[in-house]
Tab-separated table of C-alpha atoms in Angstrom:
chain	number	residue	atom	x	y	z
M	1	UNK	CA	270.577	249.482	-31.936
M	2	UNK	CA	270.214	249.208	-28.176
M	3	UNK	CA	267.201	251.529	-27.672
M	4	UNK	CA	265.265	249.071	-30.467
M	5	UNK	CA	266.339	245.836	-29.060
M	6	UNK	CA	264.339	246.335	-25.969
M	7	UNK	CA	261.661	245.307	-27.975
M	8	UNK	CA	263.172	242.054	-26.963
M	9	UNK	CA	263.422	242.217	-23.259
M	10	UNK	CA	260.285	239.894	-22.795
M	11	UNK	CA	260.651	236.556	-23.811
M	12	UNK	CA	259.272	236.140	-27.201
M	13	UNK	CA	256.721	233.123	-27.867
M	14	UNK	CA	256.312	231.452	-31.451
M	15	UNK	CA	252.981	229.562	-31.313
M	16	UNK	CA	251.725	230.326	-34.839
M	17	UNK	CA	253.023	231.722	-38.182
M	18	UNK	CA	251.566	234.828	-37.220
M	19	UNK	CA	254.278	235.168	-34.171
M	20	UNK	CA	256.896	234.200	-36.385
M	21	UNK	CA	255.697	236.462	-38.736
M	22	UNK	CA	255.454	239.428	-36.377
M	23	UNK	CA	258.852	238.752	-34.715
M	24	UNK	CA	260.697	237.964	-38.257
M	25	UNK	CA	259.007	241.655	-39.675
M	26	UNK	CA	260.444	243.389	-36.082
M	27	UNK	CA	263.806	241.998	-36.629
M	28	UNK	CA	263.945	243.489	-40.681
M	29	UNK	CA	262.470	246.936	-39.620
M	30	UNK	CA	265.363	247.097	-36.382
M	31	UNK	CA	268.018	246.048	-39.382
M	32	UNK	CA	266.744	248.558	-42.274
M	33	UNK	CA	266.950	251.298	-39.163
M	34	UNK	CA	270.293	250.397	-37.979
M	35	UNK	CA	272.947	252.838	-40.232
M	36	UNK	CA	273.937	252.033	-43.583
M	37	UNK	CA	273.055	248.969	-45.362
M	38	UNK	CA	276.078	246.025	-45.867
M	39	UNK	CA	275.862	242.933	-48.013
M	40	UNK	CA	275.496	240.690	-44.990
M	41	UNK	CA	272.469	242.672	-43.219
M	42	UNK	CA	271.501	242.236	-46.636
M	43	UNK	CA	271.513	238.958	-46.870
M	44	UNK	CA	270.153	238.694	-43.426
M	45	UNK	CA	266.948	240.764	-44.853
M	46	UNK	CA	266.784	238.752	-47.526
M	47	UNK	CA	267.000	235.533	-45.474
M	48	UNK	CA	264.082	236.728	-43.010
M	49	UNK	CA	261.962	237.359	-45.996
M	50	UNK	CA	262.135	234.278	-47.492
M	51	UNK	CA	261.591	233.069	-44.172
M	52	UNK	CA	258.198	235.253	-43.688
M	53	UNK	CA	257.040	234.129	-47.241
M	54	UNK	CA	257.032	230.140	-46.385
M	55	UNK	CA	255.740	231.280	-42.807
M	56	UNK	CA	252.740	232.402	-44.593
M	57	UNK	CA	252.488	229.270	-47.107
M	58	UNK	CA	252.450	227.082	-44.066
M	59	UNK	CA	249.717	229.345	-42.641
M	60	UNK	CA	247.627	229.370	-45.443
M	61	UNK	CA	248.113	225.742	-45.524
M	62	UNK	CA	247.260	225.022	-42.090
M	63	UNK	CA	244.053	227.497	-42.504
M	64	UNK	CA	242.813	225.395	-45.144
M	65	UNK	CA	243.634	221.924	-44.101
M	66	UNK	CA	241.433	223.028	-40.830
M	67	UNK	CA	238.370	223.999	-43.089
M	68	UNK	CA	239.004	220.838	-45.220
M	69	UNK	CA	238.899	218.468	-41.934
M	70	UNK	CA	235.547	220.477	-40.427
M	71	UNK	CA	233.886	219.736	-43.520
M	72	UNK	CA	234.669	216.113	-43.504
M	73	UNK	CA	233.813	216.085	-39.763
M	74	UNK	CA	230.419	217.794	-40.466
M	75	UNK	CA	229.741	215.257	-43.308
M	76	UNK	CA	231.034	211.920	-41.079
M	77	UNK	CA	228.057	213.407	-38.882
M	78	UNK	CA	225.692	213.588	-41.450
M	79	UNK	CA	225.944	210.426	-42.477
């Protein structure tokens, strides 16, 4: 495992979902590479997923709550 975690020499930054996202999918691929598979990596795996999945809701959500205040913006202008 020590050649893959030097994909985490650099400091890692978590600004949007996306990062999170990223990082979380890094983390599962190092896991599913490192020997034979236990109930607690697992678990871990399964964790991270679940993890990914509501990172994405709350991305979604934030994409569309922007769009939803630009048109309310745009039509406060208007009137």
């Amino acid at each position: 495992m020590a050649e893959n975690g030097s994909e985490f020499t650099k400091n890692v930054r978590l600004n949007k979902p996306q990062d999170v996202r990223k990082m979380i999918g890094r983390v599962i691929n190092i896991l599913l590479q490192d020997g034979e598979m236990t109930n607690d990596k697992a678990k871990t795996i399964a964790t991270l997923s679940n993890t990914a999945l509501k990172s994405m809701e709350l991305g979604d959500l934030a994409e569309r709550m922007d769009k939803i205040e630009e048109m309310l913006a745009s039509q406060e202008q208007d009137d």
